[in-house]
Tab-separated table of C-alpha atoms and ligand atoms in Angstrom:
chain	number	residue	atom	x	y	z
H	1	MET	CA	0.000	-0.241	-0.043
H	2	GLU	CA	1.217	3.007	-0.900
H	3	ILE	CA	0.526	6.199	0.383
H	4	GLY	CA	1.730	9.841	1.127
H	5	PHE	CA	2.018	12.044	-2.183
H	6	HIS	CA	4.031	9.195	-4.332
H	7	GLY	CA	1.074	9.834	-6.413
H	8	HIS	CA	3.741	10.252	-9.838
H	9	GLU	CA	4.837	6.740	-9.368
H	10	PHE	CA	1.420	5.658	-9.001
H	11	ASP	CA	-0.002	4.350	-11.944
H	12	LYS	CA	2.070	4.780	-14.964
H	13	ALA	CA	0.797	1.435	-16.924
H	14	GLU	CA	-2.562	3.458	-16.185
H	15	ARG	CA	-0.733	6.263	-18.933
H	16	ASN	CA	-0.865	4.076	-21.822
H	17	THR	CA	-3.841	2.561	-21.154
H	18	GLN	CA	-5.934	5.154	-21.777
H	19	THR	CA	-9.106	4.798	-24.788
H	20	LEU	CA	-9.657	7.612	-27.336
H	21	ILE	CA	-12.942	8.825	-25.212
H	22	GLU	CA	-10.902	8.787	-21.969
H	23	LYS	CA	-7.786	10.373	-23.041
H	24	THR	CA	-10.599	13.451	-24.303
H	25	ILE	CA	-12.895	13.648	-20.749
H	26	ASN	CA	-9.332	14.162	-19.678
H	27	TRP	CA	-8.122	16.924	-21.614
H	28	PHE	CA	-11.294	19.071	-21.526
H	29	ARG	CA	-10.960	17.626	-17.584
H	30	SER	CA	-7.623	19.405	-17.756
H	31	LYS	CA	-8.296	22.276	-19.069
H	32	SER	CA	-11.120	23.535	-16.426
H	33	ILE	CA	-9.827	23.328	-12.556
H	34	PHE	CA	-12.318	25.352	-10.821
H	35	VAL	CA	-10.156	26.553	-7.259
H	36	VAL	CA	-11.938	26.678	-3.833
H	37	ALA	CA	-10.834	30.567	-2.357
H	38	TYR	CA	-9.779	29.583	0.888
H	39	GLY	CA	-6.634	30.334	2.688
H	40	THR	CA	-5.522	28.774	5.922
H	41	GLY	CA	-2.105	30.277	6.114
H	42	CYS	CA	-0.272	33.086	5.082
H	43	GLY	CA	1.276	32.079	1.966
H	44	ALA	CA	-2.851	32.686	0.883
H	45	ILE	CA	-1.868	36.274	0.213
H	46	GLU	CA	-0.075	34.759	-3.332
H	47	MET	CA	-3.605	33.257	-4.362
H	48	PRO	CA	-4.718	36.480	-4.940
H	49	PRO	CA	-2.375	37.302	-7.430
H	50	THR	CA	-2.275	34.277	-9.304
H	51	PHE	CA	-5.711	34.997	-10.096
H	52	THR	CA	-6.609	38.370	-11.244
H	53	SER	CA	-4.836	39.929	-14.067
H	54	ARG	CA	-0.756	39.905	-12.544
H	55	TYR	CA	-0.719	36.751	-13.547
H	56	ASP	CA	-4.001	36.046	-14.621
H	57	ALA	CA	-4.524	31.874	-13.892
H	58	GLU	CA	-7.589	31.600	-15.951
H	59	ARG	CA	-5.625	31.581	-19.392
H	60	GLY	CA	-4.761	27.962	-18.206
H	61	GLY	CA	-8.159	26.714	-16.865
H	62	VAL	CA	-8.100	27.843	-13.150
H	63	VAL	CA	-10.914	29.664	-11.480
H	64	GLY	CA	-11.283	30.847	-8.292
H	65	VAL	CA	-15.049	29.630	-6.819
H	66	ALA	CA	-17.269	30.276	-3.587
H	67	THR	CA	-18.173	27.039	-2.453
H	68	PRO	CA	-16.057	23.068	-1.906
H	69	ARG	CA	-19.041	22.078	-3.644
H	70	GLN	CA	-18.181	23.520	-6.839
H	71	ALA	CA	-14.694	23.579	-6.493
H	72	ASP	CA	-12.240	20.536	-7.805
H	73	VAL	CA	-9.006	22.128	-6.119
H	74	ILE	CA	-8.327	22.735	-2.377
H	75	ILE	CA	-5.208	24.850	-1.856
H	76	VAL	CA	-4.197	24.623	1.307
H	77	SER	CA	-1.873	27.661	1.673
H	78	GLY	CA	0.693	27.344	4.460
H	79	TYR	CA	0.325	26.218	8.677
H	80	LEU	CA	-2.522	24.067	9.311
H	81	ALA	CA	-3.804	24.939	12.838
H	82	TYR	CA	-5.782	21.873	14.392
H	83	LYS	CA	-8.444	23.832	14.610
H	84	THR	CA	-7.830	24.583	10.459
H	85	LEU	CA	-7.523	20.934	9.651
H	86	ARG	CA	-11.314	20.391	11.157
H	87	ARG	CA	-12.344	22.457	8.816
H	88	VAL	CA	-10.432	21.977	5.327
H	89	ILE	CA	-10.939	18.068	6.487
H	90	ARG	CA	-14.898	19.086	6.112
H	91	THR	CA	-14.249	21.553	3.007
H	92	TYR	CA	-12.407	18.197	1.172
H	93	GLU	CA	-14.696	15.559	2.321
H	94	GLN	CA	-17.516	18.323	0.563
H	95	MET	CA	-16.247	18.204	-2.499
H	96	GLN	CA	-16.832	16.144	-5.022
H	97	SER	CA	-14.895	14.159	-6.975
H	98	PRO	CA	-12.977	14.091	-8.754
H	99	LYS	CA	-10.627	16.410	-6.833
H	100	TYR	CA	-7.142	17.445	-6.385
H	101	VAL	CA	-4.791	18.901	-3.253
H	102	ILE	CA	-2.315	21.386	-3.545
H	103	GLY	CA	-0.144	22.004	0.081
H	104	LEU	CA	1.514	25.435	-0.587
H	105	GLY	CA	4.345	26.082	1.136
H	106	SER	CA	7.236	24.557	3.357
H	107	CYS	CA	4.718	24.973	6.081
H	108	ALA	CA	2.421	22.181	4.344
H	109	ILE	CA	5.471	19.705	3.600
H	110	ASN	CA	7.299	19.493	7.159
H	111	GLY	CA	6.188	22.340	9.059
H	112	GLY	CA	8.006	25.183	8.198
H	113	MET	CA	9.214	27.404	10.614
H	114	TYR	CA	5.659	26.652	13.263
H	115	TRP	CA	7.346	22.603	13.171
H	116	ASP	CA	7.371	22.934	16.904
H	117	SER	CA	4.141	25.019	17.424
H	118	TYR	CA	1.921	23.287	19.509
H	119	ASN	CA	-0.934	23.694	17.643
H	120	THR	CA	-0.435	23.318	14.122
H	121	ILE	CA	0.112	20.006	12.531
H	122	LYS	CA	3.557	18.608	10.318
H	123	LYS	CA	2.755	16.473	7.697
H	124	LEU	CA	-0.333	17.293	5.293
H	125	ASP	CA	-0.338	14.142	3.794
H	126	ASP	CA	-1.341	12.192	6.424
H	127	TYR	CA	-4.204	13.917	7.333
H	128	ILE	CA	-5.525	14.258	3.717
H	129	PRO	CA	-3.715	13.250	0.422
H	130	VAL	CA	-2.480	15.578	-1.154
H	131	ASP	CA	-1.915	15.841	-5.110
H	132	MET	CA	0.767	18.280	-5.158
H	133	LEU	CA	2.977	20.055	-3.047
H	134	VAL	CA	4.873	23.417	-4.025
H	135	ASN	CA	7.906	24.404	-1.961
H	136	GLY	CA	8.890	28.078	-0.976
H	137	CYS	CA	8.076	30.314	2.173
H	138	MET	CA	5.824	31.271	0.512
H	139	PRO	CA	5.886	30.611	-3.507
H	140	ARG	CA	5.844	32.870	-5.906
H	141	PRO	CA	2.362	32.900	-8.123
H	142	GLU	CA	4.636	31.268	-11.033
H	143	ALA	CA	5.637	28.492	-8.664
H	144	LEU	CA	1.804	27.846	-8.205
H	145	LEU	CA	1.286	27.756	-11.660
H	146	GLU	CA	3.993	25.163	-12.189
H	147	GLY	CA	2.142	23.395	-10.095
H	148	PHE	CA	-1.553	24.209	-11.422
H	149	ALA	CA	0.427	22.810	-14.895
H	150	LYS	CA	2.363	20.055	-13.481
H	151	LEU	CA	-1.420	18.888	-11.646
H	152	GLN	CA	-2.927	19.228	-15.518
H	153	GLU	CA	-0.337	16.904	-16.660
H	154	ARG	CA	-1.443	14.421	-14.725
H	155	ILE	CA	-5.131	14.509	-15.029
H	156	ARG	CA	-4.786	14.382	-19.122
H	157	ASN	CA	-2.396	11.221	-18.663
H	158	GLY	CA	-4.996	9.758	-16.263
H	159	GLU	CA	-2.843	8.996	-13.040
H	160	GLN	CA	-4.415	8.230	-10.211
H	161	GLY	CA	-6.256	11.607	-7.897
H	162	GLY	CA	-5.976	12.138	-4.340
H	163	TRP	CA	-9.594	10.976	-4.104
H	164	GLU	CA	-9.133	7.842	-5.181
H	165	LYS	CA	-6.398	7.086	-2.441
H	166	TYR	CA	-8.690	8.462	0.121
H	167	GLU	CA	-11.382	6.257	-0.465
H	168	LYS	CA	-8.421	3.315	-0.659
H	169	ASN	CA	-7.361	4.144	2.793
H	170	LEU	CA	-10.074	5.812	4.103
H	171	GLU	CA	-9.283	3.756	7.535
H	172	PHE	CA	-5.310	5.466	7.267
H	173	TYR	CA	-6.055	8.750	7.327
H	174	LYS	CA	-9.173	9.051	9.977
H	175	LYS	CA	-6.584	7.028	12.413
H	176	ASN	CA	-4.767	10.020	12.016
H	177	GLN	CA	-7.317	12.421	11.995
H	178	LYS	CA	-8.547	10.769	15.402
H	179	LYS	CA	-4.856	11.852	16.808
H	180	VAL	CA	-4.953	14.845	16.546
H	181	LEU	CA	-8.864	15.968	16.563
H	182	GLY	CA	-10.280	13.814	19.157
H	183	GLU	CA	-13.073	11.136	18.354
H	184	ASN	CA	-15.422	13.378	17.916
H	185	ILE	CA	-14.461	15.223	14.415
H	186	ASP	CA	-17.981	14.738	12.707
H	187	PRO	CA	-18.565	18.961	13.303
H	188	SER	CA	-21.879	18.288	15.772
H	189	TYR	CA	-19.663	21.280	18.026
H	190	GLU	CA	-21.430	23.188	15.963
H	191	ALA	CA	-24.886	22.743	17.490
H	192	ASP	CA	-22.771	22.850	20.640
H	193	TRP	CA	-22.145	26.628	19.840
H	194	TYR	CA	-25.472	27.808	18.352
H	195	MET	CA	-27.293	26.212	21.737
H	196	LEU	CA	-24.741	28.181	24.239
H	197	LYS	CA	-25.340	30.863	22.173
H	198	GLN	CA	-28.962	31.207	22.595
H	199	GLY	CA	-28.617	30.851	26.374
H	200	ALA	CA	-27.462	34.468	25.979
H	201	THR	CA	-24.109	33.469	27.856
H	202	LEU	CA	-22.035	34.650	24.461
F	1	MET	CA	8.813	65.254	36.317
F	2	SER	CA	6.298	65.342	34.615
F	3	ASP	CA	2.714	66.031	35.561
F	4	ILE	CA	1.892	62.844	34.822
F	5	LEU	CA	3.840	61.170	37.261
F	6	THR	CA	3.304	63.810	39.611
F	7	LYS	CA	-0.872	63.596	38.832
F	8	LEU	CA	-0.246	59.461	39.406
F	9	GLN	CA	1.810	60.342	42.900
F	10	GLY	CA	-1.546	61.134	44.751
F	11	LEU	CA	-2.108	57.214	44.452
F	12	SER	CA	0.543	56.861	46.618
F	13	MET	CA	1.870	53.601	45.179
F	14	GLU	CA	5.517	52.948	43.491
F	15	VAL	CA	5.539	54.585	40.235
F	16	THR	CA	7.906	55.267	37.821
F	17	GLN	CA	8.614	56.371	34.050
F	18	LYS	CA	9.731	53.988	31.475
F	19	ASN	CA	10.002	56.967	29.402
F	20	GLU	CA	8.282	60.072	28.028
F	21	ARG	CA	5.278	57.951	26.762
F	22	LEU	CA	5.133	54.841	29.463
F	23	TYR	CA	4.185	55.030	32.778
F	24	LYS	CA	4.110	52.015	35.599
F	25	LEU	CA	2.804	51.304	38.332
F	26	MET	CA	3.187	48.313	40.790
F	27	VAL	CA	-0.121	47.183	42.660
F	28	ASP	CA	-0.350	43.939	45.099
F	29	ALA	CA	-2.991	41.504	43.810
F	30	HIS	CA	-5.241	42.242	46.084
F	31	ASP	CA	-5.981	46.261	45.386
F	32	ILE	CA	-6.262	45.334	41.266
F	33	MET	CA	-9.151	46.191	41.483
F	34	SER	CA	-9.819	49.080	43.083
F	35	THR	CA	-6.444	50.975	41.754
F	36	LEU	CA	-8.113	50.065	38.201
F	37	LEU	CA	-11.463	51.573	39.355
F	38	LYS	CA	-9.824	54.472	40.590
F	39	LEU	CA	-8.039	54.726	37.543
F	40	LEU	CA	-10.623	55.051	35.666
F	41	ASN	CA	-12.719	57.253	36.938
F	42	GLU	CA	-10.652	59.416	39.027
F	43	TYR	CA	-7.412	59.976	36.735
F	44	ASP	CA	-10.002	59.286	33.505
F	45	TYR	CA	-7.934	56.172	32.072
F	46	ILE	CA	-11.198	55.105	29.970
F	47	THR	CA	-9.320	52.288	28.143
F	48	LEU	CA	-8.300	49.340	28.624
F	49	ASP	CA	-5.384	49.082	25.681
F	50	SER	CA	-4.532	44.536	26.629
F	51	ILE	CA	-4.098	42.481	29.117
F	52	ASN	CA	-0.419	40.493	29.234
F	53	CYS	CA	0.905	37.855	31.030
F	54	ARG	CA	4.338	36.729	32.095
F	55	ASP	CA	5.617	33.419	33.548
F	56	ASP	CA	7.962	34.040	36.135
F	57	LEU	CA	8.532	30.270	36.463
F	58	GLU	CA	12.086	30.464	38.931
F	59	GLU	CA	10.052	32.609	41.471
F	60	GLY	CA	6.785	30.797	41.204
F	61	TYR	CA	4.524	34.113	39.945
F	62	PHE	CA	2.683	35.317	37.435
F	63	THR	CA	3.198	39.205	36.193
F	64	ILE	CA	0.093	40.416	34.641
F	65	THR	CA	-0.243	43.665	32.500
F	66	TYR	CA	-3.046	45.433	32.929
F	67	CYS	CA	-2.107	48.209	29.729
F	68	LEU	CA	-4.750	51.528	30.301
F	69	LEU	CA	-4.728	54.946	27.745
F	70	LYS	CA	-6.579	58.174	28.639
F	71	LYS	CA	-8.972	59.319	25.721
F	72	THR	CA	-6.061	61.487	24.462
F	73	ARG	CA	-4.071	58.542	23.800
F	74	ASP	CA	-0.508	60.109	24.671
F	75	HIS	CA	0.972	58.077	27.117
F	76	VAL	CA	0.689	54.764	28.739
F	77	LEU	CA	-0.077	53.547	32.058
F	78	MET	CA	1.009	49.806	32.336
F	79	VAL	CA	-0.785	48.544	35.940
F	80	GLN	CA	1.251	45.385	36.833
F	81	THR	CA	1.017	43.100	39.370
F	82	SER	CA	1.887	39.772	40.514
F	83	ILE	CA	0.078	36.726	41.159
F	84	ASN	CA	0.778	32.661	42.870
F	85	ARG	CA	1.116	30.437	39.687
F	86	GLU	CA	-0.909	28.122	41.503
F	87	ASN	CA	-4.304	28.012	41.319
F	88	ALA	CA	-4.332	31.471	39.763
F	89	SER	CA	-7.219	33.753	40.137
F	90	LEU	CA	-8.037	37.421	39.149
F	91	PRO	CA	-11.425	39.700	39.051
F	92	THR	CA	-13.063	39.711	36.113
F	93	LEU	CA	-13.473	43.072	34.022
F	94	HIS	CA	-16.023	42.191	32.305
F	95	LYS	CA	-18.110	44.382	33.200
F	96	ILE	CA	-15.788	47.588	33.649
F	97	TRP	CA	-14.608	47.292	30.433
F	98	PRO	CA	-16.583	44.402	28.487
F	99	GLN	CA	-12.908	43.744	26.011
F	100	ALA	CA	-11.784	42.740	28.873
F	101	GLU	CA	-13.731	38.703	28.435
F	102	ILE	CA	-11.858	38.177	25.509
F	103	LEU	CA	-9.081	39.710	27.266
F	104	GLU	CA	-9.347	36.919	29.762
F	105	ARG	CA	-10.341	34.157	28.240
F	106	GLU	CA	-7.432	34.187	26.257
F	107	LEU	CA	-5.106	34.588	28.999
F	108	HIS	CA	-7.607	31.766	30.644
F	109	GLU	CA	-6.735	29.314	27.812
F	110	PHE	CA	-3.060	30.464	27.687
F	111	PHE	CA	-1.759	30.338	31.185
F	112	GLY	CA	-4.556	28.633	33.046
F	113	ILE	CA	-5.804	31.627	35.065
F	114	ASP	CA	-9.144	31.790	36.494
F	115	PHE	CA	-11.678	34.656	36.527
F	116	PRO	CA	-14.196	33.479	38.532
F	117	GLY	CA	-17.667	35.108	37.426
F	118	HIS	CA	-16.561	35.683	33.523
F	119	PRO	CA	-19.748	34.498	31.770
F	120	THR	CA	-17.545	32.614	28.991
F	121	LEU	CA	-14.735	31.040	29.719
F	122	ILE	CA	-14.763	28.156	26.715
F	123	ASP	CA	-12.372	27.412	23.642
F	124	PHE	CA	-10.682	30.158	22.324
F	125	ALA	CA	-8.102	30.057	20.251
F	126	LEU	CA	-8.269	25.906	20.763
F	127	GLU	CA	-9.711	23.285	20.778
F	128	GLY	CA	-10.597	20.628	22.951
F	129	TRP	CA	-7.390	20.977	25.058
F	130	ASN	CA	-6.949	18.605	27.833
F	131	GLN	CA	-3.245	19.531	28.913
F	132	LEU	CA	-1.350	21.622	30.458
F	133	PRO	CA	-2.362	25.800	28.871
F	134	PRO	CA	0.334	26.211	26.735
F	135	LEU	CA	2.566	28.778	26.963
F	136	ARG	CA	2.724	28.062	30.710
F	137	ARG	CA	6.844	27.303	30.779
F	138	ASP	CA	6.314	24.054	32.208
F	139	PHE	CA	4.553	22.775	29.040
F	140	ASP	CA	6.759	21.172	27.449
F	141	THR	CA	5.684	22.210	23.902
F	142	LEU	CA	8.717	20.271	21.719
F	143	GLU	CA	7.717	16.730	23.437
F	144	PHE	CA	3.727	17.409	23.172
F	145	VAL	CA	4.330	18.287	19.507
F	146	ASN	CA	6.897	15.004	18.523
F	147	SER	CA	3.838	12.752	20.556
F	148	LEU	CA	0.995	14.345	18.505
F	149	ASP	CA	2.865	14.950	15.195
F	150	PRO	CA	6.558	13.105	14.411
F	151	PHE	CA	9.127	15.244	11.990
F	152	ARG	CA	8.647	13.871	7.872
F	153	GLY	CA	12.343	11.671	7.726
F	154	GLN	CA	14.446	12.351	4.736
F	155	ARG	CA	12.894	12.558	1.038
F	156	ASP	CA	10.664	9.799	0.046
F	157	ASP	CA	13.276	9.089	-2.571
F	158	ASN	CA	15.975	8.905	-0.450
F	159	LEU	CA	17.823	11.249	-2.570
F	160	ASP	CA	20.328	13.712	-0.858
F	161	VAL	CA	19.056	17.153	-2.110
F	162	LYS	CA	22.996	18.958	-2.621
F	163	VAL	CA	24.138	16.045	-4.524
F	164	GLU	CA	20.917	15.514	-6.404
F	165	MET	CA	21.521	19.347	-7.584
F	166	LYS	CA	25.112	19.069	-8.005
F	167	LYS	CA	24.317	16.919	-10.493
F	168	ARG	CA	21.701	18.205	-11.894
F	169	ARG	CA	23.519	21.282	-12.519
F	170	GLU	CA	26.185	19.699	-13.904
F	171	GLU	CA	24.094	17.650	-16.485
F	172	LYS	CA	23.151	20.862	-17.673
F	173	LYS	CA	26.184	22.543	-17.697
F	174	ALA	CA	27.554	19.457	-19.748
F	175	GLN	CA	24.140	19.803	-21.994
F	176	LYS	CA	24.877	23.620	-22.914
F	177	LEU	CA	28.870	22.521	-23.851
F	178	LYS	CA	27.628	20.025	-26.203
F	179	GLU	CA	25.088	21.903	-28.063
F	180	ALA	CA	27.702	24.917	-28.218
F	181	GLN	CA	29.742	22.249	-29.956
F	182	GLU	CA	27.402	21.387	-32.428
F	183	ALA	CA	26.557	25.270	-33.364
F	184	ALA	CA	30.121	25.738	-34.267
F	185	LYS	CA	30.343	21.862	-35.359
F	186	ASN	CA	26.703	23.657	-38.081
F	187	GLU	CA	28.394	26.489	-38.643
F	188	GLU	CA	31.670	24.965	-40.022
F	189	VAL	CA	30.019	23.047	-42.193
F	190	PRO	CA	28.875	25.217	-44.377
F	191	SER	CA	31.858	27.066	-44.477
F	192	HIS	CA	34.175	23.959	-45.825
F	193	GLU	CA	31.402	23.577	-48.949
F	194	SER	CA	31.583	26.602	-50.316
B	1	SF4	S1	5.284	28.613	3.744
B	1	SF4	FE1	5.947	30.705	5.007
B	1	SF4	S2	4.852	31.594	3.284
B	1	SF4	FE2	3.300	29.371	3.888
B	1	SF4	S3	2.581	29.516	5.559
B	1	SF4	FE3	4.248	29.006	6.080
B	1	SF4	S4	5.523	30.664	7.323
B	1	SF4	FE4	3.925	31.461	5.603
């Protein structure tokens, strides 16, 4: 069982076994990538220039959308607090397959300069399957665009995406998630929050 | 001696000037409430800017600093007090300054200081934290971090980055050299024919 962000080596055989129709579909898919606009760390500041007129990711077929249900890609832009991790997992699970994760910046790779913080995770790919890691602190929009180009190449080649790994190894991911977030990773705490509010104590 | 200092002398407490805009007042822990009220009502320190905490582990107490401002905003008055680290507890100020509610909630979460009568001493930045409060100095952050989330080991392909980069650079160099040689050759060929 191969877990982690090896995706690149994961299924090279598939490249040659694409039928013409699959090839066409994959080509179209690679040219329409929707990114959920949710910045988690300071690297998110590089996303607005990437998607607006300065670098214009849209010419490569990459557009931002407002909600996870319409998105194909989530960018984890930097350090991830445990609290944010919970939201990111929820966001990721709401997205529809095929879906991809891009980890942006050294914080997403190994914790970066927050590696010894009591409240941030170090290895993003233990909790959600990462398709592409872009390094740098913070990476320039060019680096992010190159990441997208590589991701598109992989989609065109019909390589296996992270979401398939997530489904296959759900137990592994859930175990890791529970380790840092506790048993209760369903969002029931939201209900508690609203109840507290009704009690006028907030 | 500045006007401000002279006026504050009336409190009959130890006041010092730290720099031209910063004054410090040392108070006993059980006088803190009365002093702050007096400063608010009689000396017009109407704004509570922040509440800070320093962990003096060796001496066994927390040093709490309240930063107060006047309407004129021309200087800051630090009201400082020490409380015991064990069962640390302070009076809550949320009825006087509403912003104190969130500041105290933060102190409760990160240092474990209790505020009797505070309405919302619940999770602030952390969720379901069940260890020692993380900013206390006796909390071993490194151990906690390593137990929860081990560091990523070497690269997954077991390659040394330095060696690889060097190799890549040399390959590029060789490639360039080769291209240059070929270009030179191509140039030579037509000249021979002519
Ligand atoms: S990698 Fe650098 S820029 Fe990105 S989140 Fe971490 S500290 Fe911020």
